[in-house]
Amino acid sequence: MSDASLSASSQKIPVTVLTGYLGAGKTTLLNRILTEPHGKRYAVIVNEFGEIGIDNDLVVGADEEVFEMNNGCVCCTVRGDLIRIMDGLVKRRGKFDAIIVETTGLADPAPVAQTFFVDQDVGEAARLDAVVTVADAKWLSDRLADAPEAKNQIAFADVILLNKADLVAKEDLDRVEGQIRGINPYAKVHRTERCNIALDAVLDRKAFDLSRILDLEPDFLEEGHHHHHDAQMQSVSAKIDGPVDPEKFMPWISNLTTVQGPDILRCKGIVAFPDEPNRFVFQGVHMILDGDLQGAWGADETRVSRVVFIGRNLDPEAIREGFYACKA
């Protein structure tokens, strides 16, 4: 990636998607963000159930601006509303520093993230910074058992607040965090009470930035390192000590996400190509992929190609075999 494109990326409006099941504490976190003396201004898009249409006017006073999306889940229908609000906010850029999208507790965050890939205008003006999920330490185990939305929110997260930690014994906290790790091994997990956390731990994380993929837990991709995986939600990783053949890799990753896209919530990867000085970094949301060459390999650095997939009904052996077959 050129210096010019890097500069353009840094000028995009950062967007944080705030999700979490009903009652987990999303609103508590949002209120903390809006009231702490951080000196920044946020535009907030709130998505809740209701009959009132979208209101592009100022809803609450203060420096923050709040817009409502009232058709329930952020899905393909409401995505159009999100795009319209984003377009309106982009025209007013300079009046705020960042955007927060709070989804309803019953929403899958994937369609929100997809918006930043599928809509060119939104993608050029804003960047998805991170998906932050608030989880109720006391009730998360029950919700993982009976609410697929809760599992999606955990699987999709870059940052997870295991909230209400003061209401649960330490051994139960450890067990619940183990469940979270089984679903999503690479999200950053914070144990919190009333969402009391330093805001720089949830805002401006650049966790959804392609260049930050190197921040994946180092041991996550080590051979022989195993996590307890959820029976339905899986994380599959693989690495090759060396480059991959782009003529094999690109068709493979494209076909895999096309065929299994509905089951792949997130995928990320960083791979080496023969005779290419820069890393190829990619990430995807369901069937949508985004990738670029960026960041030169070090002169003495071992060129390791690695990929990560999180989703349902995945065939780990087939995915790994397909990836290994791309070795240059």
XYZ file of C-alpha atoms in Angstrom:
328
model
C 0.000 0.000 0.000
C 1.346 3.406 -0.923
C 2.005 6.213 1.552
C -0.817 8.137 -0.098
C -3.330 5.344 0.456
C -2.145 4.892 4.026
C -2.687 8.609 4.592
C -6.160 8.389 3.065
C -6.985 5.460 5.329
C -5.906 7.390 8.425
C -8.246 10.239 7.458
C -11.316 8.007 7.341
C -13.896 8.378 10.092
C -13.467 5.527 12.616
C -16.629 3.556 13.388
C -17.110 1.344 16.444
C -19.917 -1.221 16.373
C -21.263 -1.834 19.881
C -23.188 -5.068 20.308
C -24.238 -7.487 23.013
C -27.284 -9.469 24.057
C -30.261 -7.853 25.777
C -29.371 -6.605 29.236
C -25.625 -7.137 28.968
C -24.772 -3.469 29.503
C -24.374 -1.870 26.056
C -26.235 1.262 27.062
C -24.133 1.570 30.218
C -20.976 1.501 28.103
C -22.422 3.930 25.575
C -23.388 6.370 28.315
C -19.871 6.192 29.737
C -18.418 6.958 26.335
C -20.742 9.933 25.895
C -20.255 11.446 29.354
C -16.577 10.970 30.188
C -14.390 14.088 29.748
C -12.348 12.730 26.849
C -12.681 15.827 24.702
C -13.964 13.935 21.661
C -17.286 14.195 19.886
C -19.209 11.135 18.757
C -22.095 10.675 16.376
C -24.185 7.738 17.588
C -26.461 5.529 15.502
C -28.856 3.549 17.696
C -30.733 0.545 16.317
C -33.662 -0.600 18.448
C -37.100 -2.074 17.988
C -39.901 0.439 17.433
C -42.370 1.909 15.013
C -40.811 5.361 14.591
C -38.897 5.917 11.373
C -35.338 7.088 11.128
C -34.801 10.519 12.581
C -31.854 12.313 11.004
C -32.327 15.268 13.332
C -30.518 15.775 16.592
C -32.177 13.564 19.205
C -30.289 14.508 22.362
C -28.367 17.590 23.355
C -24.607 17.722 24.067
C -21.733 17.382 21.653
C -22.846 13.922 20.556
C -25.470 13.407 17.900
C -27.767 10.398 18.114
C -29.669 8.943 15.176
C -32.222 6.159 15.450
C -32.775 3.145 13.244
C -36.044 1.618 14.399
C -36.735 -1.410 12.251
C -35.297 -3.974 14.632
C -32.281 -5.931 13.507
C -29.679 -4.366 11.277
C -30.245 -6.650 8.306
C -30.217 -6.184 4.558
C -33.324 -3.960 4.728
C -32.025 -1.718 7.474
C -28.555 -1.629 5.934
C -29.973 0.868 3.456
C -30.986 3.067 6.377
C -27.501 2.764 7.845
C -25.970 3.786 4.520
C -28.265 6.817 4.283
C -27.385 7.950 7.806
C -23.683 7.390 7.131
C -23.924 9.408 3.922
C -25.517 12.246 5.870
C -22.843 12.103 8.563
C -20.032 12.065 6.017
C -21.307 15.355 4.621
C -20.980 16.805 8.130
C -17.548 15.421 8.867
C -15.459 17.711 11.021
C -18.313 18.148 13.491
C -17.460 14.872 15.221
C -14.402 12.661 15.692
C -15.883 9.189 15.372
C -19.113 7.226 14.954
C -20.608 4.595 17.243
C -23.266 2.179 15.992
C -25.185 0.504 18.811
C -27.122 -2.508 17.540
C -30.183 -4.044 19.128
C -29.460 -6.920 21.498
C -30.985 -9.329 18.988
C -28.797 -8.274 16.060
C -26.058 -10.119 14.233
C -23.240 -7.564 13.799
C -22.117 -9.017 10.460
C -24.446 -6.970 8.204
C -23.221 -3.773 9.839
C -19.623 -4.722 9.145
C -20.492 -5.707 5.589
C -21.776 -2.201 4.934
C -18.203 -0.902 5.032
C -17.232 -3.367 2.311
C -20.250 -3.352 -0.005
C -21.035 0.368 -0.140
C -18.277 2.241 -1.939
C -19.137 5.703 -0.639
C -19.272 4.541 2.978
C -16.082 2.522 2.565
C -14.201 5.486 1.138
C -15.268 7.848 3.922
C -15.304 5.623 7.011
C -13.414 2.655 8.393
C -14.742 -0.022 10.696
C -12.521 0.276 13.759
C -13.743 -2.643 15.887
C -16.735 -4.711 16.892
C -17.105 -4.431 20.682
C -19.367 -6.979 22.387
C -20.676 -6.612 25.935
C -21.465 -9.983 27.558
C -23.337 -10.639 30.805
C -21.051 -12.804 32.973
C -23.997 -14.171 34.958
C -26.245 -15.147 32.073
C -23.945 -15.615 29.081
C -23.782 -19.412 29.420
C -27.576 -19.628 29.247
C -27.738 -17.302 26.254
C -25.064 -19.250 24.392
C -27.239 -22.310 24.850
C -30.539 -20.822 23.681
C -29.780 -17.675 21.637
C -27.754 -18.004 18.423
C -27.516 -14.197 18.229
C -25.490 -14.144 21.446
C -23.076 -16.667 19.992
C -22.732 -14.640 16.791
C -21.958 -11.511 18.809
C -19.167 -13.311 20.683
C -17.776 -14.918 17.539
C -17.704 -11.651 15.625
C -16.118 -9.495 18.318
C -12.696 -7.888 18.306
C -13.094 -6.742 21.926
C -15.320 -8.424 24.547
C -16.367 -6.927 27.881
C -17.258 -9.760 30.251
C -19.476 -7.477 32.271
C -21.119 -7.793 35.710
C -18.069 -9.749 36.840
C -18.821 -8.757 40.429
C -21.982 -10.869 40.373
C -20.174 -14.119 39.582
C -17.697 -16.254 41.534
C -14.177 -16.398 40.101
C -14.445 -20.065 39.108
C -17.629 -19.289 37.182
C -15.934 -16.301 35.538
C -13.077 -18.550 34.452
C -15.554 -21.075 33.052
C -17.503 -18.436 31.124
C -14.312 -16.913 29.741
C -13.319 -20.417 28.654
C -16.575 -20.636 26.708
C -15.798 -17.306 25.073
C -12.309 -18.517 24.130
C -13.811 -21.642 22.652
C -15.928 -19.545 20.315
C -13.498 -16.718 19.590
C -9.859 -17.339 20.559
C -8.434 -14.035 19.308
C -10.761 -11.376 20.730
C -9.403 -9.242 23.568
C -11.424 -10.061 26.725
C -11.804 -7.612 29.629
C -13.596 -8.458 32.869
C -15.628 -5.424 33.938
C -18.124 -4.167 36.494
C -20.726 -1.739 35.124
C -18.596 -1.511 31.970
C -15.925 0.358 33.900
C -13.003 0.269 31.486
C -10.482 2.693 30.022
C -12.081 3.950 26.836
C -8.900 3.470 24.818
C -9.427 -0.266 25.386
C -12.598 -0.161 23.289
C -12.243 2.899 21.045
C -9.732 3.562 18.251
C -8.470 -0.017 18.479
C -7.925 -0.390 14.714
C -8.812 -4.020 15.330
C -10.684 -4.244 12.032
C -7.824 -2.610 10.167
C -6.037 -4.988 7.828
C -2.685 -3.743 9.030
C -3.485 -4.876 12.587
C -3.857 -8.548 11.693
C -0.351 -9.093 13.020
C -1.832 -8.510 16.482
C -3.510 -11.907 16.499
C -2.573 -13.866 19.610
C 0.853 -15.281 18.742
C 0.136 -18.701 20.216
C -3.199 -18.982 18.449
C -1.497 -20.043 15.227
C 1.180 -22.203 16.759
C 1.068 -25.848 15.716
C -0.221 -28.020 18.509
C -1.952 -25.172 20.325
C -5.540 -26.215 20.991
C -8.568 -24.415 22.297
C -11.772 -25.940 23.575
C -14.084 -25.242 20.662
C -17.812 -24.769 20.776
C -19.688 -27.650 19.177
C -21.281 -25.371 16.593
C -19.030 -22.314 16.468
C -15.517 -23.122 15.364
C -12.240 -21.361 14.830
C -9.917 -22.916 12.274
C -6.359 -21.759 11.732
C -3.518 -22.922 9.543
C -0.039 -21.751 8.645
C 2.597 -22.471 6.049
C 6.260 -21.785 6.702
C 6.870 -20.012 3.444
C 5.029 -18.383 0.562
C 1.851 -19.449 -1.190
C 1.243 -19.435 -4.920
C -1.159 -16.562 -5.668
C -2.432 -18.430 -8.730
C -3.632 -21.148 -6.351
C -4.399 -19.159 -3.227
C -6.667 -16.476 -4.711
C -9.044 -18.931 -6.444
C -9.054 -21.127 -3.318
C -9.971 -18.374 -0.863
C -12.514 -16.929 -3.304
C -14.203 -20.298 -3.820
C -14.166 -21.145 -0.113
C -15.877 -17.899 0.890
C -18.327 -18.140 -2.005
C -19.396 -21.682 -1.154
C -19.229 -21.477 2.644
C -19.731 -17.732 3.061
C -23.003 -17.995 5.030
C -21.190 -20.154 7.605
C -18.017 -18.033 7.797
C -18.547 -15.120 10.183
C -15.009 -13.803 10.003
C -11.796 -14.707 8.244
C -8.397 -13.076 8.386
C -5.023 -13.895 6.963
C -1.544 -12.719 6.151
C 0.367 -14.553 3.457
C 3.616 -14.314 1.567
C 3.817 -14.440 -2.220
C 7.019 -15.513 -4.022
C 9.268 -12.587 -4.996
C 6.843 -10.107 -3.400
C 8.480 -7.883 -0.760
C 5.181 -6.994 0.932
C 2.695 -9.087 2.878
C -0.702 -9.819 1.375
C -3.231 -9.141 4.136
C -6.918 -10.007 3.848
C -10.064 -10.234 5.917
C -13.609 -11.194 5.156
C -17.169 -11.037 6.420
C -19.205 -13.981 5.167
C -18.778 -13.925 1.354
C -17.159 -10.501 1.157
C -13.356 -10.336 0.992
C -10.993 -7.388 1.185
C -7.249 -7.646 0.722
C -4.169 -5.620 -0.091
C -0.386 -5.734 -0.217
C 1.017 -3.839 2.746
C 3.940 -3.868 5.136
C 7.261 -5.171 3.872
C 8.685 -8.412 5.224
C 11.789 -7.881 7.316
C 15.132 -8.757 5.772
C 15.696 -11.585 8.274
C 12.042 -12.352 8.910
C 10.662 -15.830 8.278
C 7.854 -15.517 5.778
C 4.993 -17.401 7.398
C 1.606 -17.556 5.661
C -1.350 -17.932 8.026
C -5.125 -17.869 7.890
C -7.942 -17.843 10.456
C -11.623 -18.694 10.000
C -14.444 -18.410 12.545
C -17.853 -19.825 11.744
C -20.247 -22.769 11.843
C -20.252 -26.136 10.105
C -16.666 -25.684 8.976
C -14.543 -28.646 7.928
C -11.158 -27.914 9.536
C -9.364 -30.719 7.725
C -10.669 -29.669 4.311
C -9.827 -26.008 4.951
C -6.293 -26.826 6.062
C -5.720 -29.230 3.175
C -6.969 -26.629 0.713
C -4.664 -24.013 2.185
C -1.657 -26.344 2.280
C -2.249 -27.147 -1.381
C -1.585 -23.477 -2.164
C 2.028 -23.713 -0.968
C 4.408 -22.295 -3.525
